[in-house]
Amino acid sequence: MLAPVERGALVGEFAAFVAGGAAVLGLVGAPGSGRTTELAALAARRHRGAEPAPTLWLRGADLRDDDGSVADAARRALARAVRIVAASDRAAGACAQATEDRTGSAERGRGEGEERAGRAERGRCDERSRTLPPDDLGDTSPERLAHLARTAGRPLLLLLDGPEEMPPVLAHRLAEWTDGTAAWLRETGARLVVACRGEYWEAAGAGFPEEMLHRPASAADAGPRFPEGETPPLLPPCVHLGDLREDEARQARARYRIPEAVLQDPDARHPLTLRLLSEIRAAHPDAPDTPLDRHDVFSAHLDLMCLRIAVRLAAENGLRGTAVRRLAAKVSGQVHEAARRSLGPGQGELDRKSFEAVFPWGQAPARLGGGTGWASAVLTEGILVPAAGGYRFAHEELADWIQGMHLDLDEALRALVHRRRTHPHGEHPLPVPHHRIGPVVQALLLLARQHGTRELAARLEELVHALEDDPHSWWAARLPAEVLLRVPDATPYTPLLRHLTDRLVAWRQQARPVPTAFGPEFWTSLPLPPDTRFDLLRRLVLADGPPHETGGPRFLDAAARLLTADPTAVQPLLARWFDDERPLPAAPHATVAKAAQALLHTHRHRALDDLTEVLVDSAHVRADELLAVLAEDEPSAVCRAVDRWAHDERPARRVAAVAYGLRAAPHVRTEADRELLRYAALALLARPADCTLHGGALALLVRDPHTRDRHLPQALGHFAAGDPQLPPDALVPALATHPDQVLDAFRARLRRPDAGAALRTLADVITPALARRVAALVREAVERRPETAADVAAYVDRRLEHGPTARTVLLPLVGGLLDGGTEQVRAALAAVLAAPGTPASRPLRQELLELLLSREQDPSVLMAVLHAAASLAEDDSLVARGLVHRTGLLLVRTPEGATCFDRGLVDLGRHVPGFAALVAGWLAETPQEWAAVVGPSARRMIENLAGVRVPA
């Protein structure tokens, strides 16, 4: 038999377990994933090691109804081992002399017959030795063995394979048995590996104290995982055993001589399918390389086993030719009968009486063709094996598959799901163990194979409806989950999956429990096209809770893992989320679209160039926002994209080259990136048909010191003419080298109506000599075009934020505008100077505001100060109070001003939250101080708005 492929990650987990402090390791995998094989490999490694360590293998069938812990089964196993060892020692001495006497003549040359007689005699001695009483080997209890092993530094390791086979009575005492086992392991220092299905570990693992359970090294490297179709829900800490990794599967297929094209994922990585197919191909080496699935392999393997049994029976009963084939058909019928009978009460096994009725030990009945040897032939070929007081199929997954063919699906679903829903208070039989889900799943899969996907979809929909009525129904949740994970293609069930996503979101919003079977791992493992999967995940992120509340995996995290695993394929799918502006319950200020942006930005590094292409292809405002961020965070990647797009034959790409080249240019730090932008701009200029893009190309070239001299005159001409593709900030670097030409171009631009951006850009010129020339240019512009007042005020606001260094420029500029500027200009400046600003700008603002208040008499300008003061109220009410009062004193010097002040206070009280109550408090605190400022009608309106009485 070929050695199995070593699964390196699992070997590491076993080694970490033995060296660590945990006492129990759950090796959890679906049937056919290789649990037994990996236990055998572990036992072999411990035996072959430099310091052999004791290992005791147990099966669930070795447990008994009255066991209190695993120690009872271990004690029985050791007792059997002691008898065997003692018998072997006694037999060696008891038979040695007799054998020598009776076979001595054969050694002296007597014939072959005497030699055969000698060998037979030695066999009889071996047989008699089994009846000899065992020698006194001392205390051979598991406690004694565990103590010796712990003293030697090699803890005793118990391997419990298939605990699901434990007797039903003990299964109902599982909690008590688990407590006893935990106590015994603590007392003796022994270790336990439990190899089981996820459904068993769900309850059994939770019974062990959490500190006793081995945890995989990390979620990202936890050893083999459940593959597509076998992903478990949230379980107690365990090591997941699933299909082989791709490299392991490739090695296994080569070792088994299975051509690559015969099996497809996930069957091509499934351990049991590979092993059974290798046996089939060994028996039929000339078989064609026809594509197969797991169902085909199981069916062929069953036929092969039945044929082998028939050949063995035929040899014993003298049958040949077509009689053998007829006999194989009868064997197949009996195997199916055995499967049907094993569906009865119990753990899926046949009791001895049923086994003998199906496979007689003696003379077979006439309907089976007579003859003898049926039971021995079946056991010799290994399709069934002994298990405690009965027999079971050798391969658990094959057993589920064949039993599913004979399950009454309607009755099973009625008993497991629908009876409890329609008769919640009726009497029910003992619950079916969860690990017996296999035959029901296989029966549902068979329904799709025989009657089509529509029939299966209808059954699954009934189960989902049952789950809506009873959200705690384990079977109603787990059955559709397991079936959908195992179908070859889940696309026909997309409507059902969409309905299920809607229900999960609704249950989360209603604070109803969401079945763990439908967690993120389920959706990422479904056999679906990527676009369908991400459409479902887009719906499901609305079911995510805040990370600190959920505690478990989230759907957004699942999308992130898929993005990390295959960014090139996933990025376009996430870009489709940009149209979904629904808010996320976990983060109300975020939306699904913003979540997609965040994922793409966070995980951008593995496929940055691909991401830029995806975003420009999307042509979506959210994509533009993300590209703008990338231009700042990843300028090199955007420069590479600009170079590609500038040489692209698609006009839209060349437009994008200009737009994002200009965004990336201010953040470029390397000569290589500048060179990319330079060549991109030159390529655009070389296309006469793209004349509308030439302004942007020239903007890139004048930023570059290598090309500025040559292209600056042409760029300045475009700028002065108001070319929208040439932004003002592109000329700022050229001010240091060509100040006269650039300032002349700005002067021409400021004469045009669209001068706002140019004025704001000039605020970034902070070199003292240039700043003074710019200030003169600004004053000239506002004097010529008073309608630019708001833009001039924005310029002043930005310059104020440069702190005290701006005083030498701003004091003469603002002072001159306050003295000789128009009312419109002074009002715009008043709003800026009265604004709070940052700490760096506050002293200069206050100085200039004081300058304004000492000279200003125009009501409209002072009203601008009043409105700015109201905006200060929330942050600094004391400053706001003083500014409002001083403004009022200035306004009430004229009847018109007084009326404006009263009206302004009332309007602000109506529209600025909390302002009316604040003013009412000021009036109540110092009524005499405000009496000369606030008129009676305004005071009454403030009272009404604030809801408090203000003293006259």
CSV table of N, CA and C in Angstrom, one decimal, residues 483-587:
chain,number,residue,atom,x,y,z
A,483,VAL,N,-25.5,20.9,2.3
A,483,VAL,CA,-25.9,20.5,0.9
A,483,VAL,C,-25.3,21.5,-0.1
A,484,LEU,N,-25.5,22.8,0.2
A,484,LEU,CA,-25.1,23.9,-0.8
A,484,LEU,C,-23.6,23.9,-0.9
A,485,LEU,N,-22.9,23.5,0.2
A,485,LEU,CA,-21.4,23.4,0.1
A,485,LEU,C,-20.9,22.2,-0.7
A,486,ARG,N,-21.8,21.2,-0.9
A,486,ARG,CA,-21.3,20.0,-1.6
A,486,ARG,C,-21.8,19.9,-3.0
A,487,VAL,N,-22.8,20.7,-3.4
A,487,VAL,CA,-23.3,20.6,-4.8
A,487,VAL,C,-22.1,21.0,-5.7
A,488,PRO,N,-22.1,20.4,-6.9
A,488,PRO,CA,-21.0,20.8,-7.9
A,488,PRO,C,-21.0,22.2,-8.2
A,489,ASP,N,-22.2,22.8,-8.4
A,489,ASP,CA,-22.3,24.2,-8.7
A,489,ASP,C,-23.5,24.8,-8.1
A,490,ALA,N,-23.3,25.8,-7.3
A,490,ALA,CA,-24.4,26.4,-6.5
A,490,ALA,C,-25.1,27.5,-7.3
A,491,THR,N,-24.7,27.8,-8.5
A,491,THR,CA,-25.4,28.8,-9.3
A,491,THR,C,-26.9,28.6,-9.4
A,492,PRO,N,-27.4,27.4,-9.7
A,492,PRO,CA,-28.8,27.3,-9.8
A,492,PRO,C,-29.6,27.7,-8.5
A,493,TYR,N,-28.9,27.8,-7.4
A,493,TYR,CA,-29.5,28.1,-6.1
A,493,TYR,C,-29.3,29.5,-5.7
A,494,THR,N,-28.9,30.4,-6.7
A,494,THR,CA,-28.6,31.8,-6.4
A,494,THR,C,-29.9,32.5,-5.8
A,495,PRO,N,-31.1,32.3,-6.4
A,495,PRO,CA,-32.3,33.0,-5.8
A,495,PRO,C,-32.5,32.6,-4.4
A,496,LEU,N,-32.3,31.3,-4.1
A,496,LEU,CA,-32.4,30.9,-2.7
A,496,LEU,C,-31.3,31.6,-1.8
A,497,LEU,N,-30.1,31.7,-2.3
A,497,LEU,CA,-29.0,32.3,-1.5
A,497,LEU,C,-29.3,33.8,-1.3
A,498,ARG,N,-29.9,34.4,-2.3
A,498,ARG,CA,-30.2,35.9,-2.1
A,498,ARG,C,-31.3,36.0,-1.1
A,499,HIS,N,-32.3,35.1,-1.1
A,499,HIS,CA,-33.3,35.2,-0.1
A,499,HIS,C,-32.7,34.9,1.3
A,500,LEU,N,-31.8,34.0,1.4
A,500,LEU,CA,-31.1,33.7,2.6
A,500,LEU,C,-30.3,35.0,3.1
A,501,THR,N,-29.7,35.7,2.2
A,501,THR,CA,-28.9,36.9,2.7
A,501,THR,C,-29.9,37.9,3.2
A,502,ASP,N,-31.0,38.1,2.6
A,502,ASP,CA,-32.0,39.0,3.1
A,502,ASP,C,-32.5,38.6,4.5
A,503,ARG,N,-32.7,37.3,4.7
A,503,ARG,CA,-33.2,36.9,6.0
A,503,ARG,C,-32.1,37.1,7.1
A,504,LEU,N,-30.9,36.8,6.7
A,504,LEU,CA,-29.8,37.0,7.7
A,504,LEU,C,-29.7,38.5,8.1
A,505,VAL,N,-29.8,39.4,7.2
A,505,VAL,CA,-29.7,40.8,7.5
A,505,VAL,C,-30.9,41.2,8.3
A,506,ALA,N,-32.1,40.7,8.0
A,506,ALA,CA,-33.3,41.0,8.8
A,506,ALA,C,-33.2,40.5,10.2
A,507,TRP,N,-32.7,39.3,10.3
A,507,TRP,CA,-32.6,38.7,11.7
A,507,TRP,C,-31.6,39.5,12.5
A,508,ARG,N,-30.5,39.9,11.9
A,508,ARG,CA,-29.5,40.7,12.6
A,508,ARG,C,-30.2,42.1,13.1
A,509,GLN,N,-30.9,42.7,12.2
A,509,GLN,CA,-31.6,43.9,12.6
A,509,GLN,C,-32.6,43.8,13.7
A,510,GLN,N,-33.2,42.6,13.7
A,510,GLN,CA,-34.3,42.3,14.7
A,510,GLN,C,-33.6,41.7,16.0
A,511,ALA,N,-32.3,41.6,16.0
A,511,ALA,CA,-31.6,41.1,17.1
A,511,ALA,C,-31.9,39.6,17.4
A,512,ARG,N,-32.3,38.9,16.3
A,512,ARG,CA,-32.5,37.4,16.4
A,512,ARG,C,-31.2,36.7,16.2
A,513,PRO,N,-31.1,35.5,16.7
A,513,PRO,CA,-29.9,34.7,16.5
A,513,PRO,C,-29.7,34.4,15.0
A,514,VAL,N,-28.4,34.5,14.6
A,514,VAL,CA,-28.1,34.1,13.2
A,514,VAL,C,-27.3,32.8,13.3
A,515,PRO,N,-27.8,31.8,12.6
A,515,PRO,CA,-27.1,30.5,12.7
A,515,PRO,C,-25.7,30.5,12.3
A,516,THR,N,-24.8,29.9,13.1
A,516,THR,CA,-23.4,30.0,12.8
A,516,THR,C,-23.0,29.2,11.5
A,517,ALA,N,-23.9,28.3,11.1
A,517,ALA,CA,-23.7,27.6,9.8
A,517,ALA,C,-23.6,28.5,8.6
A,518,PHE,N,-24.2,29.7,8.7
A,518,PHE,CA,-24.2,30.6,7.6
A,518,PHE,C,-23.3,31.8,7.9
A,519,GLY,N,-22.2,31.5,8.6
A,519,GLY,CA,-21.2,32.5,8.8
A,519,GLY,C,-20.4,32.8,7.6
A,520,PRO,N,-19.4,33.7,7.6
A,520,PRO,CA,-18.7,34.1,6.5
A,520,PRO,C,-18.0,33.0,5.7
A,521,GLU,N,-17.5,32.0,6.5
A,521,GLU,CA,-16.8,30.9,5.8
A,521,GLU,C,-17.7,30.1,4.9
A,522,PHE,N,-19.0,30.0,5.2
A,522,PHE,CA,-19.9,29.3,4.4
A,522,PHE,C,-20.0,30.0,3.0
A,523,TRP,N,-20.1,31.4,3.0
A,523,TRP,CA,-20.3,32.1,1.8
A,523,TRP,C,-19.0,32.1,0.9
A,524,THR,N,-17.9,32.1,1.6
A,524,THR,CA,-16.6,32.1,0.8
A,524,THR,C,-16.3,30.7,0.3
A,525,SER,N,-16.9,29.7,0.7
A,525,SER,CA,-16.6,28.3,0.3
A,525,SER,C,-17.7,27.8,-0.7
A,526,LEU,N,-18.7,28.5,-0.9
A,526,LEU,CA,-19.7,28.0,-1.9
A,526,LEU,C,-19.2,27.9,-3.3
A,527,PRO,N,-19.5,26.8,-4.0
A,527,PRO,CA,-19.0,26.7,-5.4
A,527,PRO,C,-19.8,27.6,-6.3
A,528,LEU,N,-19.4,28.9,-6.3
A,528,LEU,CA,-20.0,29.9,-7.1
A,528,LEU,C,-19.0,30.7,-7.9
A,529,PRO,N,-19.5,31.3,-9.0
A,529,PRO,CA,-18.6,32.3,-9.7
A,529,PRO,C,-18.3,33.4,-8.8
A,530,PRO,N,-17.1,34.0,-9.0
A,530,PRO,CA,-16.7,35.1,-8.1
A,530,PRO,C,-17.6,36.3,-8.1
A,531,ASP,N,-18.2,36.6,-9.3
A,531,ASP,CA,-19.1,37.8,-9.3
A,531,ASP,C,-20.4,37.5,-8.5
A,532,THR,N,-20.9,36.3,-8.5
A,532,THR,CA,-22.1,36.0,-7.7
A,532,THR,C,-21.7,36.0,-6.2
A,533,ARG,N,-20.6,35.5,-5.9
A,533,ARG,CA,-20.2,35.4,-4.5
A,533,ARG,C,-20.1,36.8,-3.9
A,534,PHE,N,-19.5,37.8,-4.7
A,534,PHE,CA,-19.3,39.1,-4.2
A,534,PHE,C,-20.6,39.9,-4.2
A,535,ASP,N,-21.5,39.6,-5.0
A,535,ASP,CA,-22.8,40.2,-5.0
A,535,ASP,C,-23.5,39.8,-3.7
A,536,LEU,N,-23.3,38.5,-3.3
A,536,LEU,CA,-23.9,38.0,-2.0
A,536,LEU,C,-23.2,38.7,-0.8
A,537,LEU,N,-21.9,38.8,-0.9
A,537,LEU,CA,-21.2,39.4,0.2
A,537,LEU,C,-21.6,40.9,0.4
A,538,ARG,N,-21.8,41.5,-0.8
A,538,ARG,CA,-22.3,42.9,-0.7
A,538,ARG,C,-23.6,43.1,0.1
A,539,ARG,N,-24.5,42.1,-0.1
A,539,ARG,CA,-25.7,42.1,0.7
A,539,ARG,C,-25.5,41.8,2.2
A,540,LEU,N,-24.5,40.9,2.4
A,540,LEU,CA,-24.3,40.4,3.7
A,540,LEU,C,-23.5,41.3,4.7
A,541,VAL,N,-22.8,42.3,4.1
A,541,VAL,CA,-22.0,43.2,5.0
A,541,VAL,C,-23.0,44.0,5.9
A,542,LEU,N,-24.2,44.1,5.4
A,542,LEU,CA,-25.2,44.8,6.2
A,542,LEU,C,-25.6,44.0,7.5
A,543,ALA,N,-25.2,42.8,7.5
A,543,ALA,CA,-25.5,41.9,8.7
A,543,ALA,C,-24.3,42.0,9.7
A,544,ASP,N,-23.2,42.6,9.4
A,544,ASP,CA,-22.1,42.7,10.3
A,544,ASP,C,-22.4,43.6,11.4
A,545,GLY,N,-22.0,43.2,12.6
A,545,GLY,CA,-22.0,44.1,13.8
A,545,GLY,C,-20.7,44.8,14.0
A,546,PRO,N,-20.6,45.7,14.9
A,546,PRO,CA,-19.2,46.3,15.2
A,546,PRO,C,-18.3,45.2,15.7
A,547,PRO,N,-17.0,45.3,15.3
A,547,PRO,CA,-16.0,44.3,15.6
A,547,PRO,C,-16.0,43.9,17.1
A,548,HIS,N,-16.1,44.9,18.0
A,548,HIS,CA,-16.0,44.7,19.4
A,548,HIS,C,-17.3,44.0,20.0
A,549,GLU,N,-18.4,43.9,19.2
A,549,GLU,CA,-19.6,43.3,19.7
A,549,GLU,C,-19.7,41.9,19.1
A,550,THR,N,-19.4,41.7,17.9
A,550,THR,CA,-19.6,40.4,17.3
A,550,THR,C,-18.7,39.3,17.8
A,551,GLY,N,-17.4,39.7,18.0
A,551,GLY,CA,-16.4,38.7,18.5
A,551,GLY,C,-16.0,37.6,17.5
A,552,GLY,N,-16.8,37.4,16.5
A,552,GLY,CA,-16.5,36.4,15.5
A,552,GLY,C,-16.1,37.0,14.2
A,553,PRO,N,-15.9,36.1,13.2
A,553,PRO,CA,-15.6,36.6,11.8
A,553,PRO,C,-16.8,37.5,11.3
A,554,ARG,N,-16.4,38.5,10.5
A,554,ARG,CA,-17.4,39.3,9.8
A,554,ARG,C,-17.3,39.1,8.3
A,555,PHE,N,-18.4,39.5,7.7
A,555,PHE,CA,-18.5,39.3,6.2
A,555,PHE,C,-17.5,40.3,5.5
A,556,LEU,N,-17.3,41.4,6.1
A,556,LEU,CA,-16.4,42.4,5.5
A,556,LEU,C,-15.0,41.8,5.6
A,557,ASP,N,-14.7,41.1,6.7
A,557,ASP,CA,-13.4,40.5,6.8
A,557,ASP,C,-13.2,39.4,5.8
A,558,ALA,N,-14.3,38.7,5.5
A,558,ALA,CA,-14.2,37.6,4.5
A,558,ALA,C,-13.9,38.2,3.2
A,559,ALA,N,-14.5,39.3,2.8
A,559,ALA,CA,-14.2,39.9,1.5
A,559,ALA,C,-12.8,40.4,1.5
A,560,ALA,N,-12.3,40.8,2.6
A,560,ALA,CA,-10.8,41.2,2.7
A,560,ALA,C,-9.9,40.1,2.5
A,561,ARG,N,-10.2,38.9,3.0
A,561,ARG,CA,-9.4,37.7,2.8
A,561,ARG,C,-9.4,37.3,1.4
A,562,LEU,N,-10.5,37.3,0.7
A,562,LEU,CA,-10.6,37.0,-0.7
A,562,LEU,C,-9.8,38.0,-1.5
A,563,LEU,N,-9.9,39.2,-1.1
A,563,LEU,CA,-9.1,40.2,-1.9
A,563,LEU,C,-7.6,40.0,-1.7
A,564,THR,N,-7.2,39.7,-0.5
A,564,THR,CA,-5.8,39.4,-0.3
A,564,THR,C,-5.3,38.2,-1.0
A,565,ALA,N,-6.2,37.2,-1.1
A,565,ALA,CA,-5.8,35.9,-1.8
A,565,ALA,C,-5.6,36.1,-3.3
A,566,ASP,N,-6.5,36.9,-3.9
A,566,ASP,CA,-6.5,37.0,-5.4
A,566,ASP,C,-6.9,38.4,-5.7
A,567,PRO,N,-6.0,39.4,-5.5
A,567,PRO,CA,-6.4,40.8,-5.7
A,567,PRO,C,-6.8,41.1,-7.1
A,568,THR,N,-6.1,40.6,-8.1
A,568,THR,CA,-6.4,40.9,-9.5
A,568,THR,C,-7.9,40.5,-9.9
A,569,ALA,N,-8.3,39.4,-9.4
A,569,ALA,CA,-9.7,38.9,-9.7
A,569,ALA,C,-10.7,39.6,-8.9
A,570,VAL,N,-10.4,40.0,-7.7
A,570,VAL,CA,-11.4,40.5,-6.7
A,570,VAL,C,-11.6,42.1,-6.9
A,571,GLN,N,-10.5,42.8,-7.2
A,571,GLN,CA,-10.7,44.2,-7.3
A,571,GLN,C,-11.8,44.7,-8.2
A,572,PRO,N,-12.0,44.2,-9.4
A,572,PRO,CA,-13.2,44.6,-10.2
A,572,PRO,C,-14.5,44.3,-9.6
A,573,LEU,N,-14.6,43.2,-8.8
A,573,LEU,CA,-15.8,42.9,-8.2
A,573,LEU,C,-16.1,43.8,-7.0
A,574,LEU,N,-15.1,44.2,-6.3
A,574,LEU,CA,-15.4,45.2,-5.2
A,574,LEU,C,-15.8,46.6,-5.8
A,575,ALA,N,-15.2,46.9,-7.0
A,575,ALA,CA,-15.5,48.2,-7.6
A,575,ALA,C,-17.0,48.3,-7.9
A,576,ARG,N,-17.7,47.1,-8.1
A,576,ARG,CA,-19.1,47.1,-8.4
A,576,ARG,C,-19.9,47.5,-7.1
A,577,TRP,N,-19.3,47.5,-6.0
A,577,TRP,CA,-20.0,47.9,-4.8
A,577,TRP,C,-20.1,49.5,-4.7
A,578,PHE,N,-19.5,50.2,-5.6
A,578,PHE,CA,-19.5,51.7,-5.5
A,578,PHE,C,-20.9,52.3,-5.6
A,579,ASP,N,-21.8,51.5,-6.3
A,579,ASP,CA,-23.1,52.0,-6.5
A,579,ASP,C,-24.0,51.9,-5.2
A,580,ASP,N,-23.5,51.1,-4.2
A,580,ASP,CA,-24.4,50.8,-3.1
A,580,ASP,C,-24.1,51.8,-2.0
A,581,GLU,N,-25.0,52.7,-1.8
A,581,GLU,CA,-24.8,53.8,-0.7
A,581,GLU,C,-25.6,53.5,0.5
A,582,ARG,N,-26.0,52.2,0.8
A,582,ARG,CA,-26.7,51.9,2.0
A,582,ARG,C,-25.7,52.0,3.2
A,583,PRO,N,-26.2,52.6,4.3
A,583,PRO,CA,-25.3,52.7,5.5
A,583,PRO,C,-25.0,51.4,6.1
A,584,LEU,N,-23.9,51.2,6.7
A,584,LEU,CA,-23.5,50.0,7.4
A,584,LEU,C,-24.0,50.1,8.8
A,585,PRO,N,-24.7,49.1,9.3
A,585,PRO,CA,-25.1,49.2,10.8
A,585,PRO,C,-24.0,49.3,11.7
A,586,ALA,N,-22.9,48.6,11.3
A,586,ALA,CA,-21.7,48.5,12.2
A,586,ALA,C,-21.0,49.9,12.3
A,587,ALA,N,-21.2,50.7,11.2
A,587,ALA,CA,-20.5,52.0,11.2
A,587,ALA,C,-21.5,53.0,10.5
